[in-house]
Amino acid sequence: MPEGPISVRWNLDELPSSQHRAGLGGLALCVGYLQRTPDRAGVCEIEALDPGGLTLQVDRAGMQRLFDDIYAASREAHARGKPLRHAGSRGELPARRRAEGETGTIDVYDRTVPRGGLIEQWDAAPAGAPRLWLKLWRDMIWTILRGVPATREPYDRRAHARPASDGAEAWDALAHRPLDSVALSSTYYLGAQATTAENVAFRDVARNWVLLHFWPFVVAIYVPAVVDREGRRGFAGYALAIPEIVDLEGFVSDWPAVARGRGTEPMGYRPRDAVVDLAAEASLDLARRALAVADRRAGSAARSPWLDAVDTYHVEKAGNSVRIRSMRRVDLHRGCIEAYARVRNAYGSATFRRQRIRNLLEGCAWWGGFGGMCAITTEARTIKDAKFRRDCRTAFAEVDLDDDDAAIYQTIRTYVAGRLTSKYDLSWNPALAANPAWRSNYEHKRERIARDAFLAVRSRMGADFIAYVTATICSVPQRLDEQGVLAIARALHEEQGVERVRSLTLLALCASA
């Protein structure tokens, strides 16, 4: 059989999915990384690269060297408190050695660890610090894409200094049967299965299947945070943000800067910059980082990013299976991305920030959904949470309020101040505020009035809420002009307007607490 070299051309617009197009970008970067290594063999180089695609020149030895590199791995010691068992077997694996740990005797095993040389190069952790982005990538590969031990065979072979079998398969696919139909598994393509519910098999074209080995090197990995009833924070699987590449040359130029620009501050055993409040937020954050790098480019290309959209998959290991919890495609809209950047940096409460981000994704008004959210979320995470209250104040200052929203906000502030005066004979006095005891008493009473009103509003809907506003909130003399009074009156006579007034009232009460 001829061993090449051959030239293969892929065009972005001919590839069927964002995973394939990301794979083409990953191929270009992996080949570039390989060419910087001193022990490369054979021919494997980019013959041509342009915005629309690339041409790869490769022979059998070069293809094998490329796959040996992307599946590079080592055997490392791994300590466990419990015996490790074979999958599907009752027998225990023999321990490499036994050692005394802090909690007693532990077993130490040799395990395969993917190298991820290109990922390590992009991890900006300072010398001596743990490479958390590399760890995150390795954990995702081992948990999601190679969660079943049988699928780890390429890494296991490389860990024992044997060639990766996928290299020969990829060469045969490109050189001898590029247009053949091949089976597609979830190891290479997220969401693939043997057959669909309609009994349709998942298949791919052989030359395109080769690209699916490379997209894991350019996927942006995030971890969605979840908060339980006690307010404890944990992580729920991974959010994998796959860029929709529309300019391959721009992507190859910018992606290393996007990857290196991520912060290395830890949050537990994850990088803080990897933690998101919603899985779909991963799309917004990747787009934000890509735009920031593109905008730093000189010349006319600065306003032409290589990114068109982002596909985000929320995946989680459940027992022996990997489940896709959700999939979201977010198109690139500069205004939305810039708004997200402000929201991400401006707010400290995960509860508040999550709703703001959800509203951005759904194209809703900034206050949308807060009425329902406040009704089902505990006081400890809303009006009793100092961060949530501060975020409410920040929002009313940061958002460009229209006259109607401003009128509602002013009404609530006037109500709280009026009730303080009528019930406790208290009003703000800068001179007295210098006394810590007076200030503490004032803030305590103000918070009590706002909290009582908050609990009353969140438990009322529709006509009950309207009655409460007119009988209680408006019982305090207001300083609104005629237009402000009419705006609130009109809103209370419209179904959508009532929810708007209710959401803004709850937020304003938190801001005033």
Short mmCIF file of C-alpha atoms in Angstrom, two decimals:
data_model
loop_
_atom_site.label_atom_id
_atom_site.label_comp_id
_atom_site.label_asym_id
_atom_site.label_seq_id
_atom_site.Cartn_x
_atom_site.Cartn_y
_atom_site.Cartn_z
CA MET A 1 0.00 0.00 0.00
CA PRO A 2 1.32 3.48 -0.82
CA GLU A 3 2.29 5.44 2.26
CA GLY A 4 1.96 8.96 0.85
CA PRO A 5 2.35 11.78 1.24
CA ILE A 6 -1.11 12.93 0.23
CA SER A 7 -2.85 16.33 0.34
CA VAL A 8 -6.30 16.60 1.89
CA ARG A 9 -8.47 19.74 1.80
CA TRP A 10 -11.29 20.52 4.22
CA ASN A 11 -13.56 23.55 3.81
CA LEU A 12 -15.49 24.94 6.77
CA ASP A 13 -18.72 25.38 4.82
CA GLU A 14 -18.72 21.69 3.78
CA LEU A 15 -18.49 20.32 7.32
CA PRO A 16 -21.75 19.20 8.95
CA SER A 17 -21.45 20.51 12.54
CA SER A 18 -19.69 22.89 14.88
CA GLN A 19 -17.86 19.90 16.36
CA HIS A 20 -16.38 19.09 12.95
CA ARG A 21 -15.43 22.72 12.33
CA ALA A 22 -13.86 22.97 15.78
CA GLY A 23 -12.07 19.72 14.94
CA LEU A 24 -10.59 21.37 11.86
CA GLY A 25 -9.34 24.23 14.02
CA GLY A 26 -7.96 21.74 16.54
CA LEU A 27 -6.21 19.83 13.75
CA ALA A 28 -4.43 23.01 12.61
CA LEU A 29 -3.27 23.80 16.14
CA CYS A 30 -2.21 20.22 16.92
CA VAL A 31 -0.17 20.01 13.70
CA GLY A 32 1.46 23.32 14.59
CA TYR A 33 2.31 21.98 18.06
CA LEU A 34 3.72 18.78 16.54
CA GLN A 35 6.00 20.76 14.23
CA ARG A 36 7.56 22.44 17.27
CA THR A 37 8.63 19.09 18.74
CA PRO A 38 12.13 17.82 17.95
CA ASP A 39 11.36 14.11 17.48
CA ARG A 40 8.68 14.26 14.81
CA ALA A 41 8.70 11.65 12.05
CA GLY A 42 7.30 11.52 8.55
CA VAL A 43 5.38 14.31 6.83
CA CYS A 44 2.57 16.15 8.62
CA GLU A 45 2.24 19.85 7.89
CA ILE A 46 -0.27 22.49 6.91
CA GLU A 47 0.16 23.05 3.19
CA ALA A 48 -2.35 25.89 3.01
CA LEU A 49 -4.44 27.76 5.60
CA ASP A 50 -7.02 30.44 4.81
CA PRO A 51 -10.27 31.74 6.33
CA GLY A 52 -12.31 29.08 4.51
CA GLY A 53 -10.33 25.96 5.40
CA LEU A 54 -6.99 24.20 5.20
CA THR A 55 -4.98 21.65 3.22
CA LEU A 56 -3.04 19.01 5.12
CA GLN A 57 -0.03 17.24 3.60
CA VAL A 58 0.62 13.98 5.41
CA ASP A 59 2.05 10.49 4.98
CA ARG A 60 1.44 7.37 7.03
CA ALA A 61 4.36 7.95 9.40
CA GLY A 62 3.38 11.59 9.91
CA MET A 63 -0.24 10.68 10.63
CA GLN A 64 0.87 8.08 13.15
CA ARG A 65 3.17 10.60 14.83
CA LEU A 66 0.32 13.13 15.04
CA PHE A 67 -2.02 10.64 16.70
CA ASP A 68 0.71 9.40 19.01
CA ASP A 69 1.09 13.02 20.12
CA ILE A 70 -2.59 13.83 20.70
CA TYR A 71 -3.07 10.58 22.65
CA ALA A 72 0.19 10.89 24.60
CA ALA A 73 -0.17 9.62 28.18
CA SER A 74 1.82 8.33 31.12
CA ARG A 75 1.37 5.98 34.03
CA GLU A 76 1.18 7.74 37.37
CA ALA A 77 0.62 6.64 40.95
CA HIS A 78 -2.89 7.19 42.31
CA ALA A 79 -3.77 6.72 45.98
CA ARG A 80 -7.20 5.41 46.96
CA GLY A 81 -8.79 4.79 50.33
CA LYS A 82 -10.93 1.96 48.95
CA PRO A 83 -9.92 -1.01 46.80
CA LEU A 84 -10.21 -0.41 43.04
CA ARG A 85 -12.19 -3.06 41.20
CA HIS A 86 -12.32 -4.16 37.60
CA ALA A 87 -15.39 -2.81 35.76
CA GLY A 88 -18.04 -5.53 35.83
CA SER A 89 -15.90 -7.78 38.03
CA ARG A 90 -15.93 -8.68 41.69
CA GLY A 91 -12.17 -9.13 41.81
CA GLU A 92 -9.89 -6.46 43.20
CA LEU A 93 -7.05 -4.99 41.16
CA PRO A 94 -3.68 -5.74 42.77
CA ALA A 95 -2.37 -2.67 44.56
CA ARG A 96 0.89 -1.21 43.30
CA ARG A 97 1.86 -0.77 46.93
CA ARG A 98 0.28 -0.11 50.28
CA ALA A 99 1.09 3.01 52.29
CA GLU A 100 0.00 4.73 55.46
CA GLY A 101 -2.07 7.85 54.82
CA GLU A 102 -3.61 10.42 57.12
CA THR A 103 -6.76 8.31 57.50
CA GLY A 104 -5.11 4.91 57.61
CA THR A 105 -3.75 2.40 55.12
CA ILE A 106 -4.24 3.30 51.47
CA ASP A 107 -3.74 1.45 48.19
CA VAL A 108 -1.63 3.07 45.48
CA TYR A 109 -2.34 2.11 41.86
CA ASP A 110 -0.77 2.98 38.54
CA ARG A 111 -3.26 4.72 36.29
CA THR A 112 -3.15 6.23 32.81
CA VAL A 113 -3.10 10.03 32.69
CA PRO A 114 -3.56 11.89 29.38
CA ARG A 115 -0.70 14.27 28.74
CA GLY A 116 -2.51 17.09 26.91
CA GLY A 117 0.71 18.87 25.92
CA LEU A 118 -1.08 21.58 23.96
CA ILE A 119 -3.48 22.24 26.85
CA GLU A 120 -0.57 22.40 29.27
CA GLN A 121 1.11 24.98 27.06
CA TRP A 122 -1.98 27.19 27.27
CA ASP A 123 -2.34 26.87 31.06
CA ALA A 124 -1.01 30.16 32.40
CA ALA A 125 -0.48 28.93 35.97
CA PRO A 126 2.73 30.35 37.48
CA ALA A 127 5.69 28.07 38.13
CA GLY A 128 5.03 25.75 41.06
CA ALA A 129 1.26 26.35 41.07
CA PRO A 130 -1.16 23.53 40.15
CA ARG A 131 -2.25 23.55 36.51
CA LEU A 132 -5.98 23.57 37.13
CA TRP A 133 -7.00 24.07 33.49
CA LEU A 134 -4.96 21.02 32.50
CA LYS A 135 -6.53 19.04 35.35
CA LEU A 136 -10.01 20.19 34.28
CA TRP A 137 -9.34 19.04 30.70
CA ARG A 138 -8.01 15.67 31.86
CA ASP A 139 -10.97 15.14 34.20
CA MET A 140 -13.43 15.95 31.40
CA ILE A 141 -11.73 13.55 28.98
CA TRP A 142 -11.69 10.72 31.54
CA THR A 143 -15.22 11.37 32.85
CA ILE A 144 -17.17 12.32 29.72
CA LEU A 145 -15.49 11.39 26.43
CA ARG A 146 -13.58 8.36 27.72
CA GLY A 147 -15.71 7.48 30.72
CA VAL A 148 -15.91 3.81 29.72
CA PRO A 149 -12.52 2.10 30.30
CA ALA A 150 -12.64 0.37 26.90
CA THR A 151 -12.62 3.77 25.14
CA ARG A 152 -9.31 4.73 26.80
CA GLU A 153 -7.36 2.25 24.70
CA PRO A 154 -5.43 4.89 22.62
CA TYR A 155 -4.19 6.55 25.83
CA ASP A 156 -3.38 3.22 27.47
CA ARG A 157 -1.30 2.17 24.45
CA ARG A 158 0.65 5.42 24.49
CA ALA A 159 1.21 5.13 28.25
CA HIS A 160 2.95 1.82 27.52
CA ALA A 161 5.00 3.34 24.64
CA ARG A 162 2.96 1.63 21.93
CA PRO A 163 1.53 3.49 18.89
CA ALA A 164 -2.06 4.69 19.06
CA SER A 165 -4.20 2.43 16.89
CA ASP A 166 -6.34 5.37 15.78
CA GLY A 167 -3.41 6.71 13.71
CA ALA A 168 -3.52 3.79 11.28
CA GLU A 169 -7.32 4.03 11.08
CA ALA A 170 -7.15 7.75 10.30
CA TRP A 171 -4.53 7.21 7.58
CA ASP A 172 -6.59 4.47 5.94
CA ALA A 173 -9.68 6.70 6.11
CA LEU A 174 -7.97 9.62 4.35
CA ALA A 175 -5.77 7.71 1.91
CA HIS A 176 -7.98 4.82 0.84
CA ARG A 177 -11.65 5.36 1.75
CA PRO A 178 -12.26 9.06 2.42
CA LEU A 179 -15.93 8.93 1.34
CA ASP A 180 -16.89 5.70 3.09
CA SER A 181 -19.62 5.76 5.71
CA VAL A 182 -18.38 4.99 9.24
CA ALA A 183 -20.16 4.49 12.55
CA LEU A 184 -20.22 7.50 14.88
CA SER A 185 -20.01 7.10 18.65
CA SER A 186 -20.32 9.55 21.53
CA THR A 187 -16.60 9.15 22.20
CA TYR A 188 -16.02 11.37 19.18
CA TYR A 189 -19.32 13.21 18.69
CA LEU A 190 -21.38 14.47 21.62
CA GLY A 191 -24.93 13.14 21.50
CA ALA A 192 -24.21 10.26 19.12
CA GLN A 193 -25.69 6.85 19.79
CA ALA A 194 -25.93 3.58 17.93
CA THR A 195 -29.40 4.40 16.58
CA THR A 196 -31.98 7.09 17.19
CA ALA A 197 -35.49 6.44 18.53
CA GLU A 198 -36.55 6.20 14.87
CA ASN A 199 -33.96 3.42 14.35
CA VAL A 200 -31.69 5.65 12.25
CA ALA A 201 -27.98 4.90 12.69
CA PHE A 202 -25.45 7.61 13.50
CA ARG A 203 -22.96 7.64 10.59
CA ASP A 204 -20.29 9.96 9.28
CA VAL A 205 -18.05 10.34 6.24
CA ALA A 206 -14.63 8.88 6.95
CA ARG A 207 -12.64 12.02 6.04
CA ASN A 208 -14.83 14.11 8.37
CA TRP A 209 -14.70 11.55 11.17
CA VAL A 210 -10.92 12.08 11.36
CA LEU A 211 -11.51 15.69 12.42
CA LEU A 212 -13.53 14.63 15.48
CA HIS A 213 -10.33 13.48 17.21
CA PHE A 214 -9.22 17.12 17.49
CA TRP A 215 -12.14 19.23 18.76
CA PRO A 216 -11.48 18.33 22.44
CA PHE A 217 -8.30 20.45 22.20
CA VAL A 218 -10.29 23.61 21.42
CA VAL A 219 -13.42 23.12 23.50
CA ALA A 220 -13.90 25.65 26.30
CA ILE A 221 -14.66 23.68 29.48
CA TYR A 222 -16.82 25.15 32.25
CA VAL A 223 -18.40 23.74 35.41
CA PRO A 224 -21.99 24.82 36.23
CA ALA A 225 -22.44 25.65 39.91
CA VAL A 226 -25.49 24.53 41.87
CA VAL A 227 -26.65 25.69 45.29
CA ASP A 228 -28.62 23.39 47.59
CA ARG A 229 -31.32 24.39 50.07
CA GLU A 230 -28.73 25.12 52.75
CA GLY A 231 -26.87 27.46 50.42
CA ARG A 232 -23.93 25.10 49.88
CA ARG A 233 -22.33 25.34 46.47
CA GLY A 234 -21.36 22.36 44.33
CA PHE A 235 -20.66 21.50 40.70
CA ALA A 236 -22.95 19.69 38.24
CA GLY A 237 -21.02 18.06 35.42
CA TYR A 238 -19.42 20.09 32.65
CA ALA A 239 -20.56 22.74 30.21
CA LEU A 240 -18.66 22.21 26.95
CA ALA A 241 -18.66 25.35 24.78
CA ILE A 242 -17.81 24.53 21.17
CA PRO A 243 -17.05 27.55 18.95
CA GLU A 244 -18.82 27.89 15.60
CA ILE A 245 -15.82 28.86 13.48
CA VAL A 246 -16.42 31.01 10.39
CA ASP A 247 -12.83 32.16 9.82
CA LEU A 248 -10.30 29.37 10.30
CA GLU A 249 -7.25 31.59 9.86
CA GLY A 250 -8.52 34.06 12.47
CA PHE A 251 -9.37 31.23 14.86
CA VAL A 252 -5.92 29.63 14.62
CA SER A 253 -4.34 33.04 15.22
CA ASP A 254 -6.54 33.99 18.21
CA TRP A 255 -7.36 30.78 20.06
CA PRO A 256 -4.05 30.43 21.96
CA ALA A 257 -4.59 33.96 23.35
CA VAL A 258 -8.18 33.10 24.30
CA ALA A 259 -6.99 29.98 26.15
CA ARG A 260 -4.04 31.67 27.85
CA GLY A 261 -6.17 34.63 28.92
CA ARG A 262 -8.16 32.59 31.43
CA GLY A 263 -7.43 33.27 35.09
CA THR A 264 -5.69 30.71 37.26
CA GLU A 265 -7.23 31.62 40.64
CA PRO A 266 -8.69 28.45 42.19
CA MET A 267 -12.20 27.82 43.45
CA GLY A 268 -11.76 24.56 45.29
CA TYR A 269 -10.10 22.23 42.79
CA ARG A 270 -11.44 24.14 39.74
CA PRO A 271 -10.28 27.39 38.14
CA ARG A 272 -12.56 30.23 39.25
CA ASP A 273 -12.93 31.43 35.65
CA ALA A 274 -14.37 28.02 34.72
CA VAL A 275 -17.30 28.28 37.16
CA VAL A 276 -20.61 29.50 35.69
CA ASP A 277 -24.06 29.98 37.20
CA LEU A 278 -25.86 28.49 34.19
CA ALA A 279 -24.60 25.94 31.68
CA ALA A 280 -25.61 28.19 28.76
CA GLU A 281 -23.55 30.99 30.30
CA ALA A 282 -20.50 29.16 28.94
CA SER A 283 -21.51 30.33 25.44
CA LEU A 284 -21.61 33.96 26.56
CA ASP A 285 -18.29 33.77 28.38
CA LEU A 286 -16.47 32.12 25.47
CA ALA A 287 -17.89 34.74 23.09
CA ARG A 288 -16.84 37.49 25.52
CA ARG A 289 -13.26 36.24 25.61
CA ALA A 290 -13.11 35.72 21.84
CA LEU A 291 -14.40 39.24 21.16
CA ALA A 292 -11.90 40.73 23.60
CA VAL A 293 -9.00 39.06 21.76
CA ALA A 294 -10.41 39.98 18.33
CA ASP A 295 -10.85 43.61 19.39
CA ARG A 296 -7.19 43.81 20.34
CA ARG A 297 -6.15 42.92 16.82
CA ALA A 298 -4.87 45.82 14.72
CA GLY A 299 -6.44 46.94 11.47
CA SER A 300 -9.84 46.30 9.91
CA ALA A 301 -10.00 42.71 11.15
CA ALA A 302 -10.51 43.96 14.69
CA ARG A 303 -14.29 44.18 14.21
CA SER A 304 -14.57 40.86 12.34
CA PRO A 305 -14.38 37.99 14.85
CA TRP A 306 -13.86 34.43 13.68
CA LEU A 307 -16.76 33.31 15.88
CA ASP A 308 -20.37 33.22 14.68
CA ALA A 309 -22.07 31.26 17.47
CA VAL A 310 -21.32 28.86 20.33
CA ASP A 311 -22.89 25.45 20.96
CA THR A 312 -22.86 24.50 24.64
CA TYR A 313 -23.56 20.98 25.89
CA HIS A 314 -24.27 20.41 29.58
CA VAL A 315 -22.99 16.87 30.16
CA GLU A 316 -22.88 14.89 33.38
CA LYS A 317 -21.80 11.41 34.38
CA ALA A 318 -24.74 9.44 35.78
CA GLY A 319 -23.68 6.00 36.95
CA ASN A 320 -22.05 4.30 33.99
CA SER A 321 -23.71 6.62 31.47
CA VAL A 322 -23.00 10.15 30.27
CA ARG A 323 -26.14 12.23 29.90
CA ILE A 324 -26.61 15.44 27.96
CA ARG A 325 -28.69 17.56 30.34
CA SER A 326 -29.18 20.38 27.86
CA MET A 327 -27.85 21.81 24.62
CA ARG A 328 -27.96 25.52 23.79
CA ARG A 329 -26.82 27.46 20.73
CA VAL A 330 -26.11 31.15 21.29
CA ASP A 331 -25.58 33.39 18.28
CA LEU A 332 -22.98 36.11 18.52
CA HIS A 333 -24.61 39.48 19.22
CA ARG A 334 -22.10 42.06 20.34
CA GLY A 335 -24.65 44.01 22.39
CA CYS A 336 -25.67 40.88 24.33
CA ILE A 337 -22.05 39.87 24.91
CA GLU A 338 -21.13 43.33 26.17
CA ALA A 339 -24.13 43.30 28.51
CA TYR A 340 -23.04 39.91 29.82
CA ALA A 341 -19.54 41.22 30.51
CA ARG A 342 -21.07 43.96 32.68
CA VAL A 343 -23.34 41.52 34.51
CA ARG A 344 -20.52 39.03 35.18
CA ASN A 345 -18.34 41.71 36.73
CA ALA A 346 -20.98 43.82 38.50
CA TYR A 347 -22.84 41.33 40.69
CA GLY A 348 -21.72 39.25 43.66
CA SER A 349 -24.83 37.18 44.40
CA ALA A 350 -25.02 33.96 42.37
CA THR A 351 -28.82 34.01 42.78
CA PHE A 352 -29.14 37.51 41.35
CA ARG A 353 -26.52 37.01 38.65
CA ARG A 354 -28.09 33.74 37.45
CA GLN A 355 -31.45 35.43 36.79
CA ARG A 356 -29.82 38.37 35.01
CA ILE A 357 -27.89 35.99 32.75
CA ARG A 358 -31.01 33.92 32.08
CA ASN A 359 -32.80 37.10 31.01
CA LEU A 360 -29.95 37.95 28.61
CA LEU A 361 -30.11 34.49 27.06
CA GLU A 362 -33.88 34.65 26.68
CA GLY A 363 -33.90 38.25 25.43
CA CYS A 364 -36.08 39.37 28.35
CA ALA A 365 -36.16 42.68 30.19
CA TRP A 366 -33.52 42.93 32.91
CA TRP A 367 -36.13 42.54 35.68
CA GLY A 368 -37.87 39.59 34.00
CA GLY A 369 -38.49 36.52 36.14
CA PHE A 370 -37.44 38.12 39.41
CA GLY A 371 -41.02 38.09 40.72
CA GLY A 372 -41.31 34.33 40.34
CA MET A 373 -37.75 33.75 41.51
CA CYS A 374 -38.23 35.77 44.70
CA ALA A 375 -41.47 33.89 45.43
CA ILE A 376 -39.76 30.49 45.56
CA THR A 377 -36.29 31.42 46.84
CA THR A 378 -35.59 31.59 50.55
CA GLU A 379 -35.20 34.91 52.36
CA ALA A 380 -31.64 33.91 53.22
CA ARG A 381 -30.72 34.11 49.53
CA THR A 382 -32.75 37.23 48.69
CA ILE A 383 -33.69 40.04 51.05
CA LYS A 384 -31.60 38.72 53.95
CA ASP A 385 -28.53 38.31 51.75
CA ALA A 386 -26.31 41.41 51.83
CA LYS A 387 -24.87 40.55 48.39
CA PHE A 388 -28.35 40.22 46.86
CA ARG A 389 -29.46 43.55 48.34
CA ARG A 390 -26.30 45.23 47.09
CA ASP A 391 -26.82 43.76 43.61
CA CYS A 392 -30.34 45.17 43.53
CA ARG A 393 -28.99 48.63 44.31
CA THR A 394 -26.28 48.17 41.68
CA ALA A 395 -28.83 47.15 39.06
CA PHE A 396 -31.02 50.20 39.60
CA ALA A 397 -27.90 52.36 39.21
CA GLU A 398 -26.35 50.41 36.32
CA VAL A 399 -29.41 49.77 34.13
CA ASP A 400 -30.71 52.59 31.97
CA LEU A 401 -34.12 52.85 33.63
CA ASP A 402 -37.03 54.21 31.63
CA ASP A 403 -39.39 56.70 33.25
CA ASP A 404 -41.89 54.03 34.30
CA ASP A 405 -39.27 51.84 36.02
CA ALA A 406 -37.78 54.88 37.71
CA ALA A 407 -41.25 55.87 38.98
CA ILE A 408 -41.75 52.42 40.58
CA TYR A 409 -38.32 52.53 42.19
CA GLN A 410 -38.97 56.01 43.58
CA THR A 411 -42.36 54.92 44.92
CA ILE A 412 -40.81 52.07 46.93
CA ARG A 413 -38.01 54.20 48.31
CA THR A 414 -40.54 56.82 49.39
CA TYR A 415 -42.72 54.15 51.01
CA VAL A 416 -39.83 52.73 53.08
CA ALA A 417 -38.69 56.20 54.16
CA GLY A 418 -42.27 57.25 54.99
CA ARG A 419 -42.95 54.14 57.08
CA LEU A 420 -39.71 54.70 59.00
CA THR A 421 -40.90 58.17 59.92
CA SER A 422 -44.51 57.27 60.75
CA LYS A 423 -43.77 54.07 62.68
CA TYR A 424 -40.42 54.78 64.35
CA ASP A 425 -40.02 58.53 64.00
CA LEU A 426 -36.77 57.95 62.10
CA SER A 427 -35.42 59.75 59.06
CA TRP A 428 -31.95 59.85 57.58
CA ASN A 429 -29.67 62.34 59.32
CA PRO A 430 -26.01 62.51 58.22
CA ALA A 431 -24.95 64.05 61.52
CA LEU A 432 -26.58 61.32 63.62
CA ALA A 433 -25.33 58.62 61.22
CA ALA A 434 -21.82 59.21 62.53
CA ASN A 435 -23.00 57.51 65.76
CA PRO A 436 -22.65 53.70 65.20
CA ALA A 437 -25.51 52.89 67.59
CA TRP A 438 -27.93 55.29 65.88
CA ARG A 439 -26.91 54.06 62.43
CA SER A 440 -27.30 50.40 63.42
CA ASN A 441 -30.79 51.05 64.83
CA TYR A 442 -31.79 53.01 61.71
CA GLU A 443 -30.58 50.26 59.33
CA HIS A 444 -32.24 47.54 61.42
CA LYS A 445 -35.62 49.31 61.38
CA ARG A 446 -35.35 50.10 57.66
CA GLU A 447 -34.57 46.46 56.87
CA ARG A 448 -37.56 45.31 58.97
CA ILE A 449 -39.99 47.56 57.07
CA ALA A 450 -38.60 46.52 53.68
CA ARG A 451 -38.62 42.83 54.67
CA ASP A 452 -42.25 42.90 55.87
CA ALA A 453 -43.32 44.51 52.61
CA PHE A 454 -41.18 42.06 50.61
CA LEU A 455 -42.85 39.05 52.24
CA ALA A 456 -46.29 40.57 51.68
CA VAL A 457 -45.62 41.29 48.00
CA ARG A 458 -44.02 37.98 47.10
CA SER A 459 -47.03 36.06 48.46
CA ARG A 460 -49.53 38.09 46.43
CA MET A 461 -50.42 37.79 42.75
CA GLY A 462 -52.79 39.57 40.39
CA ALA A 463 -55.69 41.38 42.11
CA ASP A 464 -54.27 40.68 45.60
CA PHE A 465 -51.03 42.39 44.65
CA ILE A 466 -52.84 45.38 43.12
CA ALA A 467 -54.92 45.77 46.26
CA TYR A 468 -51.79 45.68 48.43
CA VAL A 469 -50.04 48.33 46.31
CA THR A 470 -52.97 50.71 46.34
CA ALA A 471 -53.90 50.22 50.01
CA THR A 472 -50.44 49.95 51.56
CA ILE A 473 -47.61 51.15 49.33
CA CYS A 474 -49.59 54.14 48.10
CA SER A 475 -50.85 54.98 51.59
CA VAL A 476 -47.59 56.87 52.11
CA PRO A 477 -47.63 60.31 50.44
CA GLN A 478 -45.66 60.11 47.19
CA ARG A 479 -43.64 62.77 45.40
CA LEU A 480 -44.38 61.53 41.89
CA ASP A 481 -45.49 63.88 39.14
CA GLU A 482 -48.67 63.21 37.17
CA GLN A 483 -46.84 61.17 34.50
CA GLY A 484 -45.36 58.85 37.13
CA VAL A 485 -48.72 58.23 38.78
CA LEU A 486 -50.35 57.53 35.41
CA ALA A 487 -47.54 55.14 34.41
CA ILE A 488 -48.02 52.98 37.51
CA ALA A 489 -51.81 53.10 37.15
CA ARG A 490 -51.62 51.95 33.53
CA ALA A 491 -49.22 49.13 34.39
CA LEU A 492 -51.54 47.83 37.11
CA HIS A 493 -54.36 47.55 34.56
CA GLU A 494 -52.33 45.30 32.20
CA GLU A 495 -51.53 41.64 32.84
CA GLN A 496 -47.87 41.96 31.81
CA GLY A 497 -47.66 45.33 33.52
CA VAL A 498 -48.69 43.82 36.87
CA GLU A 499 -45.82 41.32 36.74
CA ARG A 500 -43.45 44.10 35.80
CA VAL A 501 -44.54 46.25 38.76
CA ARG A 502 -44.40 43.23 41.08
CA SER A 503 -40.85 42.24 40.01
CA LEU A 504 -39.56 45.79 40.23
CA THR A 505 -41.28 46.26 43.60
CA LEU A 506 -39.54 43.21 45.05
CA LEU A 507 -36.17 44.32 43.69
CA ALA A 508 -36.69 47.87 44.94
CA LEU A 509 -37.61 46.62 48.42
CA CYS A 510 -34.37 44.57 48.50
CA ALA A 511 -32.44 47.62 47.31
CA SER A 512 -34.06 49.70 50.06
CA ALA A 513 -33.52 47.19 52.87
#
